[in-house]
Amino acid sequence: MELKDKKILVVGLAKTGVAVTRFLAERGALVTVTDMRDDEALADVLAELSDLDLCLELGRHVPYSFLMADLIVVSPGVPMDIKPLEMARAQKRRVVSEVELASWFIEAPMVAITGTNGKTTTTTLTGEIFKGCGFDTFVGGNIGNPLIELAMSGERVERVVVELSSFQLEGVESFRPHVAVLLNLTEDHLDRYHSFQEYIDAKLRIFENQGPEDFAVLNIDDPLVAACASKLKARLFPMSRFHELEEGISYRDGFITFAHDGKVLRFGTDGFKLKGVHNLDNIMASMASTLLMRCDGDCAYATVKHFKGLPHRMEFVEEVNGVAYYEDSKGTNVGSVVKSLESFDSGITLIAGGKDKGGSYEPLAQLVSQRVSHLVLIGEARERMHQALGDLTDTHFADTLEEAVETARRLTRPGGVVLFSPACSSFDMFKNYEERAERFKAAVRAAKEAEKK
């Protein structure tokens, strides 16, 4: 699409919106930026854009600007069902996400990864494998740098790996990855979507424009994901920890087997630094994506063996008085916490809670009953979590994360595990999940110092 002199409206001025605004303005578009925050709240952001000639509509959305735009680019944090956007679509205005816009200017073959949990680990590992096998690779999207930054740089790369949230996928039109990965589907973001099905439908848009020469990597152990197979136009490439596959990637008895078009590769998992049953799914998805796109098997395997994982995802913090403390602040939904709890057989003290996201806590019930010895609840969601889970094990409330850690220290016997996996977002008590993670780690280290005295 030719951008010069086009009237383009950018909705939302977070990190992605800033990058989109600069990209469009530098290509001669007539850019209007709108955000419900005022200029005082956006002072730092506006300073980044001060060298550009922009029309700013802050503290409000002006319907006229939506109705007169040639193109509207919506940031991921802005719901697609706000009234001005609905009005614009009714008048046949073109409304897209940043990912869609960026894809118009990127030619390199792409792996796109979505799912409720495991996206960031899978995306990062996939990028590391491509790089380790000698491909110039851009990694971004919902992780790190917005995809539009690759388009803006003009850099020539050989592979693109992009993590996609449901929010980003809502606004795609022609976006088409060569390999699209769906890891899993569990309830999430029901504070934004009207139903779980609406959330699933957004995720499935990752496959919408693929054709028979493309690949769809599906985790068929997840029944909701497996049910999508019949709707694909791409070539199905299944993955499973529970079933041996003649075509696909699967795990059995300590080996991952990749089978494709008569070619079979086997990889032992004993030396992997990335632990946890859920990470086997992430590893298989990464290996499938990269091997399907011409990575050497030995090279891919070597990268996987040395990959240690990411911060804030089942990260070991300290051992205090014979108790291991794990920080899983990125466990912001129930499905993620299920995977984390499955990593330990018993003796868990679980610290959970935060800003409620509207989903059911019922999927945690069996694991809490069987494996969690003590449950310590914090944040806005603690009352609702208590109603769902409190009768299943010894349950306590804490007003702060530091108090929760102290309660866990007091309750947990040597040989046990303290797991901080909130099942909620962080925004009731913290700026983000990273700040929440650092506060937990600091509290654990303070507890260790207290034990020495």
Short mmCIF file of C-alpha atoms in Angstrom, two decimals:
data_model
loop_
_atom_site.label_atom_id
_atom_site.label_comp_id
_atom_site.label_asym_id
_atom_site.label_seq_id
_atom_site.Cartn_x
_atom_site.Cartn_y
_atom_site.Cartn_z
CA MET A 1 0.00 0.00 0.00
CA GLU A 2 1.26 3.47 -0.89
CA LEU A 3 1.32 5.54 2.32
CA LYS A 4 2.33 8.97 1.07
CA ASP A 5 -0.40 11.60 1.62
CA LYS A 6 -2.82 8.99 2.98
CA LYS A 7 -4.89 10.08 5.99
CA ILE A 8 -4.02 7.50 8.61
CA LEU A 9 -5.29 7.36 12.19
CA VAL A 10 -3.20 5.60 14.87
CA VAL A 11 -5.28 4.55 17.87
CA GLY A 12 -3.29 4.12 21.09
CA LEU A 13 0.14 5.49 21.96
CA ALA A 14 1.86 2.69 23.83
CA LYS A 15 5.14 1.26 22.51
CA THR A 16 3.56 -0.22 19.40
CA GLY A 17 1.60 2.95 18.60
CA VAL A 18 4.75 5.06 18.84
CA ALA A 19 6.59 2.79 16.41
CA VAL A 20 3.66 2.76 13.98
CA THR A 21 3.34 6.55 14.13
CA ARG A 22 7.00 7.07 13.27
CA PHE A 23 6.90 4.49 10.48
CA LEU A 24 3.89 6.13 8.85
CA ALA A 25 5.08 9.71 9.26
CA GLU A 26 8.51 8.95 7.82
CA ARG A 27 6.78 7.55 4.72
CA GLY A 28 4.82 10.70 4.11
CA ALA A 29 1.44 9.74 5.56
CA LEU A 30 -0.79 12.41 7.10
CA VAL A 31 -0.90 10.96 10.60
CA THR A 32 -3.42 11.67 13.32
CA VAL A 33 -2.84 10.05 16.72
CA THR A 34 -5.62 9.50 19.23
CA ASP A 35 -5.40 8.26 22.81
CA MET A 36 -7.80 8.49 25.75
CA ARG A 37 -4.92 9.65 27.95
CA ASP A 38 -4.16 13.38 27.99
CA ASP A 39 -0.93 15.15 27.03
CA GLU A 40 0.27 15.25 30.62
CA ALA A 41 -0.01 11.47 30.99
CA LEU A 42 1.69 11.04 27.61
CA ALA A 43 4.47 13.58 28.11
CA ASP A 44 7.31 11.06 27.74
CA VAL A 45 5.77 9.47 24.67
CA LEU A 46 5.11 12.82 23.00
CA ALA A 47 8.73 13.81 23.57
CA GLU A 48 9.77 10.76 21.49
CA LEU A 49 7.60 12.00 18.63
CA SER A 50 8.34 15.72 18.91
CA ASP A 51 10.31 15.79 15.62
CA LEU A 52 7.29 14.60 13.61
CA ASP A 53 4.47 16.62 12.07
CA LEU A 54 1.41 15.03 13.66
CA CYS A 55 -2.19 15.85 14.50
CA LEU A 56 -2.80 14.94 18.15
CA GLU A 57 -6.22 14.15 19.58
CA LEU A 58 -5.57 13.31 23.22
CA GLY A 59 -7.90 12.72 26.14
CA ARG A 60 -10.69 11.78 23.75
CA HIS A 61 -11.55 10.00 20.49
CA VAL A 62 -13.00 12.28 17.81
CA PRO A 63 -15.50 10.32 15.68
CA TYR A 64 -14.88 12.50 12.62
CA SER A 65 -11.24 11.41 12.49
CA PHE A 66 -12.27 7.74 12.49
CA LEU A 67 -14.83 8.29 9.74
CA MET A 68 -12.50 10.26 7.45
CA ALA A 69 -9.37 8.12 7.71
CA ASP A 70 -8.09 6.15 4.70
CA LEU A 71 -6.61 3.65 7.16
CA ILE A 72 -6.90 3.09 10.91
CA VAL A 73 -4.11 1.24 12.73
CA VAL A 74 -5.08 -0.01 16.19
CA SER A 75 -2.59 -0.73 18.98
CA PRO A 76 -2.96 -4.11 20.75
CA GLY A 77 -4.16 -2.59 24.02
CA VAL A 78 -7.19 -0.93 22.38
CA PRO A 79 -10.33 -3.11 22.17
CA MET A 80 -11.63 -3.50 18.62
CA ASP A 81 -15.23 -3.01 19.77
CA ILE A 82 -14.98 0.59 21.01
CA LYS A 83 -17.74 2.68 19.46
CA PRO A 84 -15.58 4.88 17.17
CA LEU A 85 -14.05 1.77 15.57
CA GLU A 86 -17.46 0.17 15.13
CA MET A 87 -18.69 3.36 13.45
CA ALA A 88 -15.64 3.42 11.17
CA ARG A 89 -16.12 -0.20 10.08
CA ALA A 90 -19.80 0.48 9.41
CA GLN A 91 -18.66 3.20 7.00
CA LYS A 92 -16.22 0.80 5.31
CA ARG A 93 -13.12 2.40 6.78
CA ARG A 94 -10.14 0.04 6.75
CA VAL A 95 -9.16 -1.03 10.31
CA VAL A 96 -6.00 -3.11 10.85
CA SER A 97 -3.51 -4.06 13.54
CA GLU A 98 0.17 -3.09 13.58
CA VAL A 99 1.10 -6.68 12.66
CA GLU A 100 -1.04 -6.51 9.53
CA LEU A 101 0.49 -3.17 8.50
CA ALA A 102 4.02 -4.44 9.06
CA SER A 103 3.42 -7.61 7.06
CA TRP A 104 2.80 -5.53 3.90
CA PHE A 105 6.46 -4.46 3.96
CA ILE A 106 8.17 -7.74 4.97
CA GLU A 107 9.20 -10.39 2.45
CA ALA A 108 11.20 -12.86 4.55
CA PRO A 109 9.60 -16.24 5.42
CA MET A 110 7.82 -16.03 8.76
CA VAL A 111 6.99 -18.24 11.72
CA ALA A 112 4.05 -16.88 13.73
CA ILE A 113 3.34 -18.29 17.19
CA THR A 114 0.25 -17.97 19.34
CA GLY A 115 -1.55 -19.79 22.15
CA THR A 116 -2.58 -18.96 25.68
CA ASN A 117 0.69 -20.07 27.28
CA GLY A 118 4.27 -20.69 26.20
CA LYS A 119 4.36 -18.16 23.36
CA THR A 120 7.35 -16.18 24.54
CA THR A 121 9.54 -19.18 25.36
CA THR A 122 8.66 -20.81 22.03
CA THR A 123 9.23 -17.61 20.07
CA THR A 124 12.57 -16.93 21.73
CA LEU A 125 13.81 -20.50 21.26
CA THR A 126 12.67 -20.57 17.62
CA GLY A 127 14.63 -17.39 16.97
CA GLU A 128 17.69 -18.81 18.72
CA ILE A 129 17.58 -21.96 16.59
CA PHE A 130 17.39 -19.98 13.35
CA LYS A 131 20.29 -17.77 14.46
CA GLY A 132 22.30 -20.78 15.64
CA CYS A 133 21.81 -22.38 12.23
CA GLY A 134 23.15 -19.33 10.42
CA PHE A 135 19.99 -17.44 9.39
CA ASP A 136 19.77 -13.67 9.87
CA THR A 137 16.63 -13.53 12.00
CA PHE A 138 14.27 -10.92 13.43
CA VAL A 139 12.38 -11.89 16.58
CA GLY A 140 9.55 -9.69 17.82
CA GLY A 141 5.83 -8.99 17.86
CA ASN A 142 4.22 -9.37 21.26
CA ILE A 143 7.73 -9.97 22.63
CA GLY A 144 10.40 -7.27 22.55
CA ASN A 145 10.24 -5.17 19.41
CA PRO A 146 7.03 -4.56 17.43
CA LEU A 147 7.08 -6.14 13.98
CA ILE A 148 6.75 -2.68 12.41
CA GLU A 149 10.31 -1.94 13.60
CA LEU A 150 11.64 -4.50 11.12
CA ALA A 151 9.69 -2.83 8.32
CA MET A 152 10.94 0.59 9.45
CA SER A 153 14.59 -0.51 9.58
CA GLY A 154 14.64 -1.77 6.01
CA GLU A 155 16.93 -4.56 7.23
CA ARG A 156 17.13 -7.61 5.00
CA VAL A 157 16.64 -10.75 7.08
CA GLU A 158 16.25 -14.39 6.11
CA ARG A 159 13.74 -15.45 8.78
CA VAL A 160 11.13 -13.68 10.90
CA VAL A 161 9.74 -15.10 14.14
CA VAL A 162 6.77 -13.28 15.63
CA GLU A 163 4.81 -13.87 18.82
CA LEU A 164 1.16 -12.90 18.42
CA SER A 165 -1.49 -12.18 21.02
CA SER A 166 -5.18 -12.53 20.35
CA PHE A 167 -5.38 -8.71 20.40
CA GLN A 168 -2.89 -8.42 17.54
CA LEU A 169 -4.66 -11.09 15.51
CA GLU A 170 -8.03 -9.32 15.71
CA GLY A 171 -6.87 -6.81 13.12
CA VAL A 172 -5.29 -9.00 10.42
CA GLU A 173 -6.52 -9.05 6.82
CA SER A 174 -3.87 -10.62 4.58
CA PHE A 175 -1.21 -11.55 7.17
CA ARG A 176 0.21 -14.92 6.12
CA PRO A 177 3.01 -16.77 7.93
CA HIS A 178 4.68 -19.72 6.23
CA VAL A 179 4.51 -21.62 9.54
CA ALA A 180 1.77 -20.82 12.07
CA VAL A 181 1.87 -22.40 15.53
CA LEU A 182 -1.02 -22.82 17.98
CA LEU A 183 0.30 -24.11 21.30
CA ASN A 184 -2.81 -24.36 23.48
CA LEU A 185 -6.16 -22.73 24.29
CA THR A 186 -7.38 -22.01 27.81
CA GLU A 187 -9.58 -19.26 29.20
CA ASP A 188 -7.85 -15.88 29.23
CA HIS A 189 -8.64 -12.21 28.72
CA LEU A 190 -12.31 -12.70 29.47
CA ASP A 191 -12.19 -9.20 30.89
CA ARG A 192 -11.88 -8.10 27.24
CA TYR A 193 -13.79 -10.76 25.28
CA HIS A 194 -17.50 -11.42 25.57
CA SER A 195 -16.94 -15.19 25.53
CA PHE A 196 -14.25 -17.85 25.45
CA GLN A 197 -15.27 -18.66 21.87
CA GLU A 198 -14.63 -15.07 20.82
CA TYR A 199 -11.11 -15.37 22.25
CA ILE A 200 -10.57 -18.69 20.40
CA ASP A 201 -11.80 -17.15 17.15
CA ALA A 202 -9.26 -14.36 17.50
CA LYS A 203 -6.44 -16.88 17.97
CA LEU A 204 -7.52 -18.90 14.93
CA ARG A 205 -7.04 -15.90 12.65
CA ILE A 206 -3.36 -16.81 12.58
CA PHE A 207 -4.28 -19.52 10.00
CA GLU A 208 -6.79 -17.46 8.02
CA ASN A 209 -4.68 -16.62 4.97
CA GLN A 210 -2.44 -19.68 4.79
CA GLY A 211 -2.51 -21.97 1.77
CA PRO A 212 -1.58 -25.59 0.97
CA GLU A 213 2.14 -24.75 0.74
CA ASP A 214 2.16 -23.40 4.30
CA PHE A 215 2.28 -25.34 7.58
CA ALA A 216 0.03 -25.24 10.64
CA VAL A 217 1.73 -26.69 13.72
CA LEU A 218 -0.98 -27.79 16.16
CA ASN A 219 -0.64 -29.25 19.64
CA ILE A 220 -3.16 -32.06 19.22
CA ASP A 221 -2.94 -32.99 22.91
CA ASP A 222 -5.13 -29.95 23.54
CA PRO A 223 -8.67 -30.94 22.43
CA LEU A 224 -9.63 -27.36 21.57
CA VAL A 225 -6.56 -27.00 19.38
CA ALA A 226 -7.06 -30.42 17.77
CA ALA A 227 -10.63 -29.44 16.85
CA CYS A 228 -9.21 -26.67 14.63
CA ALA A 229 -7.49 -29.12 12.28
CA SER A 230 -10.50 -29.60 10.02
CA LYS A 231 -10.71 -25.86 9.33
CA LEU A 232 -7.17 -25.47 8.01
CA LYS A 233 -6.18 -24.59 4.47
CA ALA A 234 -2.52 -25.11 5.33
CA ARG A 235 -0.76 -28.46 5.67
CA LEU A 236 -1.29 -29.86 9.16
CA PHE A 237 1.87 -30.67 11.12
CA PRO A 238 0.74 -32.09 14.48
CA MET A 239 2.72 -32.27 17.72
CA SER A 240 2.07 -34.50 20.73
CA ARG A 241 3.58 -35.66 24.02
CA PHE A 242 1.06 -38.50 24.26
CA HIS A 243 0.86 -40.04 20.78
CA GLU A 244 3.52 -41.31 18.36
CA LEU A 245 3.00 -39.62 15.00
CA GLU A 246 3.88 -40.93 11.56
CA GLU A 247 3.86 -37.31 10.32
CA GLY A 248 4.60 -34.61 12.87
CA ILE A 249 6.69 -34.17 15.99
CA SER A 250 6.15 -36.25 19.13
CA TYR A 251 7.72 -37.32 22.42
CA ARG A 252 8.13 -40.77 23.93
CA ASP A 253 10.47 -42.37 26.48
CA GLY A 254 12.96 -39.51 26.58
CA PHE A 255 13.11 -38.89 22.82
CA ILE A 256 11.58 -36.30 20.50
CA THR A 257 10.88 -37.66 17.01
CA PHE A 258 10.46 -35.38 13.98
CA ALA A 259 8.84 -37.16 11.03
CA HIS A 260 8.19 -35.34 7.76
CA ASP A 261 7.84 -36.60 4.18
CA GLY A 262 9.63 -39.85 5.01
CA LYS A 263 12.47 -38.16 6.89
CA VAL A 264 12.81 -39.15 10.57
CA LEU A 265 15.05 -37.44 13.15
CA ARG A 266 15.32 -38.43 16.83
CA PHE A 267 16.61 -36.25 19.67
CA GLY A 268 17.27 -37.33 23.26
CA THR A 269 15.96 -34.94 25.93
CA ASP A 270 18.22 -35.88 28.86
CA GLY A 271 20.60 -32.97 28.36
CA PHE A 272 17.99 -30.24 28.08
CA LYS A 273 18.42 -27.32 30.48
CA LEU A 274 14.80 -26.23 29.93
CA LYS A 275 12.75 -28.25 32.42
CA GLY A 276 9.02 -28.89 32.94
CA VAL A 277 6.48 -30.89 30.96
CA HIS A 278 5.03 -27.73 29.40
CA ASN A 279 8.45 -26.84 28.02
CA LEU A 280 8.52 -30.10 26.05
CA ASP A 281 5.60 -28.65 24.09
CA ASN A 282 7.49 -25.39 23.58
CA ILE A 283 10.64 -27.23 22.47
CA MET A 284 8.73 -29.45 20.02
CA ALA A 285 6.95 -26.44 18.52
CA SER A 286 10.26 -24.62 18.05
CA MET A 287 11.97 -27.64 16.53
CA ALA A 288 9.06 -28.34 14.20
CA SER A 289 8.96 -24.74 12.97
CA THR A 290 12.67 -24.49 12.31
CA LEU A 291 13.16 -27.95 10.81
CA LEU A 292 10.25 -27.31 8.45
CA MET A 293 12.09 -24.16 7.34
CA ARG A 294 15.40 -25.81 6.43
CA CYS A 295 17.34 -25.79 9.68
CA ASP A 296 19.86 -28.61 10.11
CA GLY A 297 18.76 -31.14 12.72
CA ASP A 298 22.10 -31.34 14.57
CA CYS A 299 22.39 -27.57 14.67
CA ALA A 300 18.82 -27.12 15.96
CA TYR A 301 19.39 -29.80 18.61
CA ALA A 302 22.59 -28.15 19.84
CA THR A 303 20.77 -24.84 20.32
CA VAL A 304 17.93 -26.48 22.24
CA LYS A 305 20.33 -28.28 24.58
CA HIS A 306 21.97 -25.00 25.59
CA PHE A 307 18.78 -22.93 25.95
CA LYS A 308 18.13 -22.10 29.62
CA GLY A 309 14.70 -20.49 29.32
CA LEU A 310 13.47 -17.01 30.20
CA PRO A 311 13.15 -15.02 33.41
CA HIS A 312 9.84 -15.09 35.31
CA ARG A 313 8.78 -18.46 33.92
CA MET A 314 9.27 -21.21 36.51
CA GLU A 315 12.55 -19.58 37.51
CA PHE A 316 14.36 -21.09 40.50
CA VAL A 317 15.13 -18.32 43.01
CA GLU A 318 16.67 -19.75 46.19
CA GLU A 319 16.58 -22.66 48.58
CA VAL A 320 15.69 -21.50 52.07
CA ASN A 321 15.83 -23.95 54.99
CA GLY A 322 15.43 -26.92 52.65
CA VAL A 323 12.54 -25.36 50.68
CA ALA A 324 12.89 -24.49 46.97
CA TYR A 325 11.31 -21.19 45.86
CA TYR A 326 10.16 -20.77 42.26
CA GLU A 327 9.04 -17.52 40.62
CA ASP A 328 6.47 -17.85 37.83
CA SER A 329 5.13 -14.30 37.65
CA LYS A 330 4.40 -14.77 33.93
CA GLY A 331 1.80 -17.34 34.98
CA THR A 332 -0.98 -14.82 34.47
CA ASN A 333 -3.78 -17.24 33.62
CA VAL A 334 -5.18 -20.51 34.91
CA GLY A 335 -3.84 -22.67 32.09
CA SER A 336 -0.31 -21.51 32.77
CA VAL A 337 -0.59 -22.34 36.47
CA VAL A 338 -1.92 -25.81 35.64
CA LYS A 339 1.31 -26.50 33.71
CA SER A 340 3.43 -25.13 36.56
CA LEU A 341 1.69 -27.25 39.20
CA GLU A 342 2.15 -30.34 37.02
CA SER A 343 5.92 -29.87 37.38
CA PHE A 344 5.80 -30.93 41.06
CA ASP A 345 4.24 -34.04 42.56
CA SER A 346 3.28 -32.72 46.01
CA GLY A 347 4.30 -30.52 48.93
CA ILE A 348 3.57 -27.27 47.12
CA THR A 349 2.80 -23.99 48.84
CA LEU A 350 1.14 -21.96 46.10
CA ILE A 351 1.07 -18.16 46.25
CA ALA A 352 -1.56 -16.88 43.80
CA GLY A 353 -3.83 -13.95 43.11
CA GLY A 354 -3.80 -10.49 41.58
CA LYS A 355 -6.13 -8.70 39.19
CA ASP A 356 -8.93 -11.05 38.16
CA LYS A 357 -9.21 -11.73 34.41
CA GLY A 358 -12.72 -13.15 34.46
CA GLY A 359 -12.03 -16.83 33.77
CA SER A 360 -12.89 -19.88 35.84
CA TYR A 361 -10.45 -21.16 38.47
CA GLU A 362 -12.06 -24.61 38.34
CA PRO A 363 -9.31 -26.16 36.14
CA LEU A 364 -6.96 -25.73 39.11
CA ALA A 365 -9.18 -27.62 41.54
CA GLN A 366 -7.87 -31.17 41.09
CA LEU A 367 -4.22 -30.15 41.16
CA VAL A 368 -4.74 -27.94 44.22
CA SER A 369 -6.51 -30.78 45.99
CA GLN A 370 -3.84 -33.36 45.12
CA ARG A 371 -0.56 -31.42 45.14
CA VAL A 372 -0.95 -28.14 47.04
CA SER A 373 -0.44 -28.39 50.80
CA HIS A 374 -0.94 -24.67 51.44
CA LEU A 375 -2.55 -21.90 49.37
CA VAL A 376 -1.72 -18.25 50.07
CA LEU A 377 -3.95 -15.74 48.26
CA ILE A 378 -3.28 -12.06 47.51
CA GLY A 379 -4.80 -9.23 45.48
CA GLU A 380 -8.22 -8.34 44.13
CA ALA A 381 -8.97 -11.90 43.02
CA ARG A 382 -8.35 -13.56 46.36
CA GLU A 383 -11.98 -13.75 47.47
CA ARG A 384 -13.13 -15.33 44.20
CA MET A 385 -10.17 -17.71 44.22
CA HIS A 386 -11.00 -18.62 47.81
CA GLN A 387 -14.58 -19.46 46.82
CA ALA A 388 -13.33 -21.76 44.06
CA LEU A 389 -10.32 -23.36 45.75
CA GLY A 390 -10.20 -22.45 49.43
CA ASP A 391 -11.95 -25.56 50.70
CA LEU A 392 -9.57 -27.89 48.87
CA THR A 393 -6.48 -27.25 50.99
CA ASP A 394 -5.12 -25.20 53.88
CA THR A 395 -5.75 -21.61 52.71
CA HIS A 396 -4.49 -18.23 53.95
CA PHE A 397 -4.86 -14.57 52.93
CA ALA A 398 -2.03 -12.03 52.76
CA ASP A 399 -2.27 -8.28 52.18
CA THR A 400 1.11 -7.94 50.49
CA LEU A 401 3.41 -10.20 48.48
CA GLU A 402 6.02 -9.89 51.22
CA GLU A 403 3.50 -11.10 53.79
CA ALA A 404 2.60 -13.99 51.47
CA VAL A 405 6.25 -15.06 51.25
CA GLU A 406 6.61 -14.89 55.03
CA THR A 407 3.43 -16.97 55.45
CA ALA A 408 4.75 -19.53 52.94
CA ARG A 409 8.11 -19.68 54.73
CA ARG A 410 6.38 -20.38 58.03
CA LEU A 411 4.10 -23.09 56.60
CA THR A 412 6.35 -25.03 54.22
CA ARG A 413 8.37 -27.95 55.54
CA PRO A 414 11.88 -28.85 54.31
CA GLY A 415 11.66 -30.77 51.03
CA GLY A 416 8.65 -28.75 49.94
CA VAL A 417 8.28 -26.11 47.24
CA VAL A 418 7.01 -22.53 47.35
CA LEU A 419 5.60 -21.64 43.93
CA PHE A 420 4.57 -18.08 43.09
CA SER A 421 2.28 -18.54 40.09
CA PRO A 422 -0.50 -15.94 40.28
CA ALA A 423 -3.10 -17.02 37.65
CA CYS A 424 -3.92 -13.29 37.44
CA SER A 425 -2.49 -10.12 35.97
CA SER A 426 -0.34 -7.84 38.11
CA PHE A 427 -2.06 -4.49 37.66
CA ASP A 428 -3.91 -4.33 40.97
CA MET A 429 -0.69 -4.15 43.00
CA PHE A 430 2.22 -3.73 40.57
CA LYS A 431 3.25 -1.91 37.41
CA ASN A 432 3.74 -5.16 35.50
CA TYR A 433 4.62 -8.83 35.98
CA GLU A 434 8.35 -8.02 35.96
CA GLU A 435 8.04 -5.71 38.95
CA ARG A 436 5.91 -8.34 40.70
CA ALA A 437 8.62 -10.94 40.01
CA GLU A 438 11.40 -8.79 41.41
CA ARG A 439 9.40 -8.08 44.55
CA PHE A 440 8.92 -11.81 45.08
CA LYS A 441 12.61 -12.53 44.59
CA ALA A 442 13.57 -9.75 47.00
CA ALA A 443 11.19 -11.14 49.62
CA VAL A 444 12.63 -14.65 49.22
CA ARG A 445 16.19 -13.37 49.58
CA ALA A 446 15.16 -11.40 52.65
CA ALA A 447 13.70 -14.59 54.09
CA LYS A 448 17.00 -16.38 53.42
CA GLU A 449 18.92 -13.67 55.24
CA ALA A 450 16.49 -13.89 58.15
CA GLU A 451 17.12 -17.65 58.39
CA LYS A 452 20.85 -17.00 58.81
CA LYS A 453 20.32 -14.82 61.88
#
